[in-house]
């Protein structure tokens, strides 16, 4: 894939050179990638990157599938809505990871309905609730609100890029030490100021059954940088 001049994700054909590609400058603008977009080979380790109702583990969230236009212009972005229960709430996938390797987790996200909500990305151990590297993102202001780690997890970098129409690409780079049971988490949180991470970097709160965010294009790479989006 690649971005056009307006920041819309386009898909090149097999063996087609990406000669008209643009790159985000971090301020909501897109600048030419030059005569040819080249990047290292990459693999998206997450399954169903655009459908969060399938292979994703689900905790106290409901799905409104294909609810709005995604960053590629198709109606394939899912609305993730919190339930009224009091507990943690998240989407998650597990992979067998390489010990001490650095991974980058990213997702396109947009603020939805109800009260202001934050997105939380976390890399953690599936076996330990006390090991994580995580960050929170303000989807209204388009900022990284905070980052934290515990139990030997390390946050290397965090960033958020605007893509127009309220969309942001949220990115987290880090590792979980020598563990090989990496769990990628996408979590809803009510705010940054009141956030107190507990099991796997998540927090418990009472939902209202209305508040939501939109998600699309989740990606996990064994890399210290984020690559162009790879759909799965």
PDB file of C-alpha atoms in Angstrom, residues 2-182:
ATOM      1  CA  UNK A   2       0.936   3.677  -0.184  1.00  0.00           C
ATOM      2  CA  UNK A   3      -0.549   7.118   0.509  1.00  0.00           C
ATOM      3  CA  UNK A   4      -1.655   9.434  -2.284  1.00  0.00           C
ATOM      4  CA  UNK A   5      -1.285  13.222  -2.113  1.00  0.00           C
ATOM      5  CA  UNK A   6      -4.456  13.485  -0.016  1.00  0.00           C
ATOM      6  CA  UNK A   7      -3.345  10.842   2.482  1.00  0.00           C
ATOM      7  CA  UNK A   8      -5.783   8.211   1.203  1.00  0.00           C
ATOM      8  CA  UNK A   9      -4.349   4.701   1.303  1.00  0.00           C
ATOM      9  CA  UNK A  10      -3.998   3.157  -2.154  1.00  0.00           C
ATOM     10  CA  UNK A  11      -3.012  -0.400  -3.115  1.00  0.00           C
ATOM     11  CA  UNK A  12      -0.423  -1.054  -5.791  1.00  0.00           C
ATOM     12  CA  UNK A  13      -0.741  -4.097  -8.035  1.00  0.00           C
ATOM     13  CA  UNK A  14       1.718  -6.974  -7.684  1.00  0.00           C
ATOM     14  CA  UNK A  15       5.137  -5.889  -9.032  1.00  0.00           C
ATOM     15  CA  UNK A  16       3.866  -2.338  -9.610  1.00  0.00           C
ATOM     16  CA  UNK A  17       6.429   0.293  -8.627  1.00  0.00           C
ATOM     17  CA  UNK A  18       5.094   2.898  -6.196  1.00  0.00           C
ATOM     18  CA  UNK A  19       6.203   5.967  -8.152  1.00  0.00           C
ATOM     19  CA  UNK A  20       3.425   8.327  -7.011  1.00  0.00           C
ATOM     20  CA  UNK A  21       3.603   7.712  -3.269  1.00  0.00           C
ATOM     21  CA  UNK A  22       3.466  10.300  -0.488  1.00  0.00           C
ATOM     22  CA  UNK A  23       4.484  10.160   3.160  1.00  0.00           C
ATOM     23  CA  UNK A  24       2.958  11.866   6.242  1.00  0.00           C
ATOM     24  CA  UNK A  25       5.010  14.721   7.662  1.00  0.00           C
ATOM     25  CA  UNK A  26       3.475  14.442  11.137  1.00  0.00           C
ATOM     26  CA  UNK A  27       1.459  17.661  10.777  1.00  0.00           C
ATOM     27  CA  UNK A  28      -1.403  16.302   8.712  1.00  0.00           C
ATOM     28  CA  UNK A  29       0.308  16.987   5.386  1.00  0.00           C
ATOM     29  CA  UNK A  30       1.663  14.515   2.856  1.00  0.00           C
ATOM     30  CA  UNK A  31       4.906  15.058   0.965  1.00  0.00           C
ATOM     31  CA  UNK A  32       6.284  13.215  -2.033  1.00  0.00           C
ATOM     32  CA  UNK A  33       8.231  10.042  -1.250  1.00  0.00           C
ATOM     33  CA  UNK A  34      10.410  10.755  -4.296  1.00  0.00           C
ATOM     34  CA  UNK A  35      10.581   8.954  -7.635  1.00  0.00           C
ATOM     35  CA  UNK A  36      10.147   5.512  -6.011  1.00  0.00           C
ATOM     36  CA  UNK A  37       8.924   4.386  -2.583  1.00  0.00           C
ATOM     37  CA  UNK A  38      11.293   1.761  -1.180  1.00  0.00           C
ATOM     38  CA  UNK A  39      11.170   0.170   2.265  1.00  0.00           C
ATOM     39  CA  UNK A  40      12.406  -2.927   4.052  1.00  0.00           C
ATOM     40  CA  UNK A  41      10.360  -6.091   3.734  1.00  0.00           C
ATOM     41  CA  UNK A  42       7.749  -6.419   6.456  1.00  0.00           C
ATOM     42  CA  UNK A  43       5.087  -8.806   7.739  1.00  0.00           C
ATOM     43  CA  UNK A  44       1.886  -7.950   9.571  1.00  0.00           C
ATOM     44  CA  UNK A  45       1.691 -10.575  12.314  1.00  0.00           C
ATOM     45  CA  UNK A  46      -1.945  -9.835  13.204  1.00  0.00           C
ATOM     46  CA  UNK A  47      -4.860 -11.644  11.577  1.00  0.00           C
ATOM     47  CA  UNK A  48      -7.981  -9.888  10.252  1.00  0.00           C
ATOM     48  CA  UNK A  49      -6.456  -6.422  10.392  1.00  0.00           C
ATOM     49  CA  UNK A  50      -9.726  -4.743   9.374  1.00  0.00           C
ATOM     50  CA  UNK A  51     -12.332  -6.954  11.083  1.00  0.00           C
ATOM     51  CA  UNK A  52     -12.194  -6.774  14.874  1.00  0.00           C
ATOM     52  CA  UNK A  53     -15.152  -9.129  15.314  1.00  0.00           C
ATOM     53  CA  UNK A  54     -13.322 -12.254  14.095  1.00  0.00           C
ATOM     54  CA  UNK A  55      -9.972 -13.570  15.330  1.00  0.00           C
ATOM     55  CA  UNK A  56      -9.615 -10.877  17.972  1.00  0.00           C
ATOM     56  CA  UNK A  57     -10.142 -11.775  21.612  1.00  0.00           C
ATOM     57  CA  UNK A  58     -12.854  -9.536  23.036  1.00  0.00           C
ATOM     58  CA  UNK A  59     -13.482  -8.252  26.557  1.00  0.00           C
ATOM     59  CA  UNK A  60     -16.655  -6.241  27.305  1.00  0.00           C
ATOM     60  CA  UNK A  61     -16.897  -4.608  23.887  1.00  0.00           C
ATOM     61  CA  UNK A  62     -19.480  -4.876  21.124  1.00  0.00           C
ATOM     62  CA  UNK A  63     -18.780  -4.506  17.410  1.00  0.00           C
ATOM     63  CA  UNK A  64     -20.531  -2.456  14.770  1.00  0.00           C
ATOM     64  CA  UNK A  65     -18.760  -3.923  11.742  1.00  0.00           C
ATOM     65  CA  UNK A  66     -18.096  -1.812   8.624  1.00  0.00           C
ATOM     66  CA  UNK A  67     -19.614   1.229  10.286  1.00  0.00           C
ATOM     67  CA  UNK A  68     -17.788   4.102   8.564  1.00  0.00           C
ATOM     68  CA  UNK A  69     -15.273   5.058   5.879  1.00  0.00           C
ATOM     69  CA  UNK A  70     -11.729   3.874   6.569  1.00  0.00           C
ATOM     70  CA  UNK A  71      -8.515   5.730   5.629  1.00  0.00           C
ATOM     71  CA  UNK A  72      -8.586   3.979   2.239  1.00  0.00           C
ATOM     72  CA  UNK A  73     -12.067   5.317   1.441  1.00  0.00           C
ATOM     73  CA  UNK A  74     -13.916   2.008   1.820  1.00  0.00           C
ATOM     74  CA  UNK A  75     -16.678   1.378   4.388  1.00  0.00           C
ATOM     75  CA  UNK A  76     -14.613  -1.149   6.325  1.00  0.00           C
ATOM     76  CA  UNK A  77     -13.826   0.559   9.657  1.00  0.00           C
ATOM     77  CA  UNK A  78     -15.421  -1.015  12.741  1.00  0.00           C
ATOM     78  CA  UNK A  79     -17.037   0.863  15.608  1.00  0.00           C
ATOM     79  CA  UNK A  80     -15.971  -0.600  18.958  1.00  0.00           C
ATOM     80  CA  UNK A  81     -18.547   0.169  21.662  1.00  0.00           C
ATOM     81  CA  UNK A  82     -18.109  -0.281  25.413  1.00  0.00           C
ATOM     82  CA  UNK A  83     -20.632  -2.256  27.452  1.00  0.00           C
ATOM     83  CA  UNK A  84     -22.128  -1.039  30.742  1.00  0.00           C
ATOM     84  CA  UNK A  85     -20.156  -3.495  32.875  1.00  0.00           C
ATOM     85  CA  UNK A  86     -17.447  -2.463  35.334  1.00  0.00           C
ATOM     86  CA  UNK A  87     -14.168  -4.035  34.287  1.00  0.00           C
ATOM     87  CA  UNK A  88     -11.357  -3.807  31.760  1.00  0.00           C
ATOM     88  CA  UNK A  89     -12.259  -3.817  28.056  1.00  0.00           C
ATOM     89  CA  UNK A  90     -10.004  -4.622  25.105  1.00  0.00           C
ATOM     90  CA  UNK A  91      -9.326  -6.363  21.805  1.00  0.00           C
ATOM     91  CA  UNK A  92      -6.325  -8.683  21.697  1.00  0.00           C
ATOM     92  CA  UNK A  93      -4.287 -11.194  19.709  1.00  0.00           C
ATOM     93  CA  UNK A  94      -1.443 -13.480  20.794  1.00  0.00           C
ATOM     94  CA  UNK A  95       1.634 -14.460  18.772  1.00  0.00           C
ATOM     95  CA  UNK A  96       4.744 -16.530  19.436  1.00  0.00           C
ATOM     96  CA  UNK A  97       7.392 -13.819  19.533  1.00  0.00           C
ATOM     97  CA  UNK A  98      11.180 -13.715  19.398  1.00  0.00           C
ATOM     98  CA  UNK A  99      12.824 -13.260  22.794  1.00  0.00           C
ATOM     99  CA  UNK A 100      14.074  -9.703  23.429  1.00  0.00           C
ATOM    100  CA  UNK A 101      13.026  -8.582  19.937  1.00  0.00           C
ATOM    101  CA  UNK A 102      11.553  -5.145  19.327  1.00  0.00           C
ATOM    102  CA  UNK A 103       8.011  -4.956  17.931  1.00  0.00           C
ATOM    103  CA  UNK A 104       5.921  -2.091  16.579  1.00  0.00           C
ATOM    104  CA  UNK A 105       2.142  -2.128  17.097  1.00  0.00           C
ATOM    105  CA  UNK A 106       0.002   0.323  15.130  1.00  0.00           C
ATOM    106  CA  UNK A 107      -3.657   0.931  14.351  1.00  0.00           C
ATOM    107  CA  UNK A 108      -5.746   3.585  12.635  1.00  0.00           C
ATOM    108  CA  UNK A 109      -8.233   5.027  15.124  1.00  0.00           C
ATOM    109  CA  UNK A 110     -10.922   7.693  15.265  1.00  0.00           C
ATOM    110  CA  UNK A 111     -12.997   9.092  18.122  1.00  0.00           C
ATOM    111  CA  UNK A 112     -16.580   7.808  18.105  1.00  0.00           C
ATOM    112  CA  UNK A 113     -19.701   8.515  20.147  1.00  0.00           C
ATOM    113  CA  UNK A 114     -20.300   9.419  23.776  1.00  0.00           C
ATOM    114  CA  UNK A 115     -17.869  10.831  26.280  1.00  0.00           C
ATOM    115  CA  UNK A 116     -14.265  11.486  25.377  1.00  0.00           C
ATOM    116  CA  UNK A 117     -12.310   8.252  25.156  1.00  0.00           C
ATOM    117  CA  UNK A 118      -8.664   7.381  24.820  1.00  0.00           C
ATOM    118  CA  UNK A 119      -7.092   4.549  22.853  1.00  0.00           C
ATOM    119  CA  UNK A 120      -4.541   2.384  24.614  1.00  0.00           C
ATOM    120  CA  UNK A 121      -1.966   0.204  22.821  1.00  0.00           C
ATOM    121  CA  UNK A 122      -0.065  -2.403  24.789  1.00  0.00           C
ATOM    122  CA  UNK A 123       2.576  -5.060  24.198  1.00  0.00           C
ATOM    123  CA  UNK A 124       2.550  -7.575  27.010  1.00  0.00           C
ATOM    124  CA  UNK A 125       3.074 -11.161  28.026  1.00  0.00           C
ATOM    125  CA  UNK A 126       0.078 -13.485  27.619  1.00  0.00           C
ATOM    126  CA  UNK A 127       1.249 -15.384  30.700  1.00  0.00           C
ATOM    127  CA  UNK A 128       1.904 -12.465  33.034  1.00  0.00           C
ATOM    128  CA  UNK A 129      -0.488  -9.685  33.998  1.00  0.00           C
ATOM    129  CA  UNK A 130       2.415  -7.661  35.435  1.00  0.00           C
ATOM    130  CA  UNK A 131       4.499  -7.260  32.270  1.00  0.00           C
ATOM    131  CA  UNK A 132       3.771  -4.643  29.629  1.00  0.00           C
ATOM    132  CA  UNK A 133       4.932  -1.730  27.483  1.00  0.00           C
ATOM    133  CA  UNK A 134       2.060   0.601  26.623  1.00  0.00           C
ATOM    134  CA  UNK A 135       0.893   4.078  25.612  1.00  0.00           C
ATOM    135  CA  UNK A 136      -2.376   6.054  25.646  1.00  0.00           C
ATOM    136  CA  UNK A 137      -3.549   8.270  22.779  1.00  0.00           C
ATOM    137  CA  UNK A 138      -5.966  11.214  22.834  1.00  0.00           C
ATOM    138  CA  UNK A 139      -8.141  10.760  19.744  1.00  0.00           C
ATOM    139  CA  UNK A 140      -9.702  14.213  20.112  1.00  0.00           C
ATOM    140  CA  UNK A 141      -6.477  16.201  20.424  1.00  0.00           C
ATOM    141  CA  UNK A 142      -4.343  13.863  18.309  1.00  0.00           C
ATOM    142  CA  UNK A 143      -1.608  13.523  20.918  1.00  0.00           C
ATOM    143  CA  UNK A 144       0.227  10.791  22.791  1.00  0.00           C
ATOM    144  CA  UNK A 145      -1.184  11.260  26.297  1.00  0.00           C
ATOM    145  CA  UNK A 146       1.214   8.997  28.211  1.00  0.00           C
ATOM    146  CA  UNK A 147       3.336   5.865  28.121  1.00  0.00           C
ATOM    147  CA  UNK A 148       4.382   3.386  30.790  1.00  0.00           C
ATOM    148  CA  UNK A 149       5.893  -0.059  31.302  1.00  0.00           C
ATOM    149  CA  UNK A 150       6.202  -2.688  34.020  1.00  0.00           C
ATOM    150  CA  UNK A 151       7.816  -6.028  34.791  1.00  0.00           C
ATOM    151  CA  UNK A 152      10.703  -5.659  32.346  1.00  0.00           C
ATOM    152  CA  UNK A 153       8.729  -4.313  29.418  1.00  0.00           C
ATOM    153  CA  UNK A 154      10.280  -1.366  27.584  1.00  0.00           C
ATOM    154  CA  UNK A 155       8.703   1.443  25.563  1.00  0.00           C
ATOM    155  CA  UNK A 156      11.135   2.496  22.836  1.00  0.00           C
ATOM    156  CA  UNK A 157       9.003   5.116  21.084  1.00  0.00           C
ATOM    157  CA  UNK A 158       5.433   6.333  20.616  1.00  0.00           C
ATOM    158  CA  UNK A 159       3.837   8.530  17.954  1.00  0.00           C
ATOM    159  CA  UNK A 160       0.515   9.549  16.413  1.00  0.00           C
ATOM    160  CA  UNK A 161      -0.035  10.797  12.848  1.00  0.00           C
ATOM    161  CA  UNK A 162      -3.154  12.606  11.544  1.00  0.00           C
ATOM    162  CA  UNK A 163      -4.797  11.284   8.382  1.00  0.00           C
ATOM    163  CA  UNK A 164      -7.778  13.589   7.928  1.00  0.00           C
ATOM    164  CA  UNK A 165     -11.476  13.101   8.673  1.00  0.00           C
ATOM    165  CA  UNK A 166     -10.637  12.500  12.334  1.00  0.00           C
ATOM    166  CA  UNK A 167      -8.375   9.510  11.677  1.00  0.00           C
ATOM    167  CA  UNK A 168      -5.000   8.998  13.345  1.00  0.00           C
ATOM    168  CA  UNK A 169      -2.430   6.254  13.086  1.00  0.00           C
ATOM    169  CA  UNK A 170      -1.311   5.402  16.615  1.00  0.00           C
ATOM    170  CA  UNK A 171       2.059   3.673  16.975  1.00  0.00           C
ATOM    171  CA  UNK A 172       3.930   1.974  19.823  1.00  0.00           C
ATOM    172  CA  UNK A 173       7.414   0.425  19.675  1.00  0.00           C
ATOM    173  CA  UNK A 174       8.827  -1.678  22.503  1.00  0.00           C
ATOM    174  CA  UNK A 175       9.514  -5.185  23.809  1.00  0.00           C
ATOM    175  CA  UNK A 176       8.617  -7.583  26.597  1.00  0.00           C
ATOM    176  CA  UNK A 177      12.138  -8.760  27.371  1.00  0.00           C
ATOM    177  CA  UNK A 178      13.014 -12.449  27.060  1.00  0.00           C
ATOM    178  CA  UNK A 179       9.378 -13.572  26.938  1.00  0.00           C
ATOM    179  CA  UNK A 180       8.091 -15.281  23.780  1.00  0.00           C
ATOM    180  CA  UNK A 181       4.328 -15.023  24.366  1.00  0.00           C
ATOM    181  CA  UNK A 182       3.572 -11.559  23.034  1.00  0.00           C
TER     182      UNK A 182
END
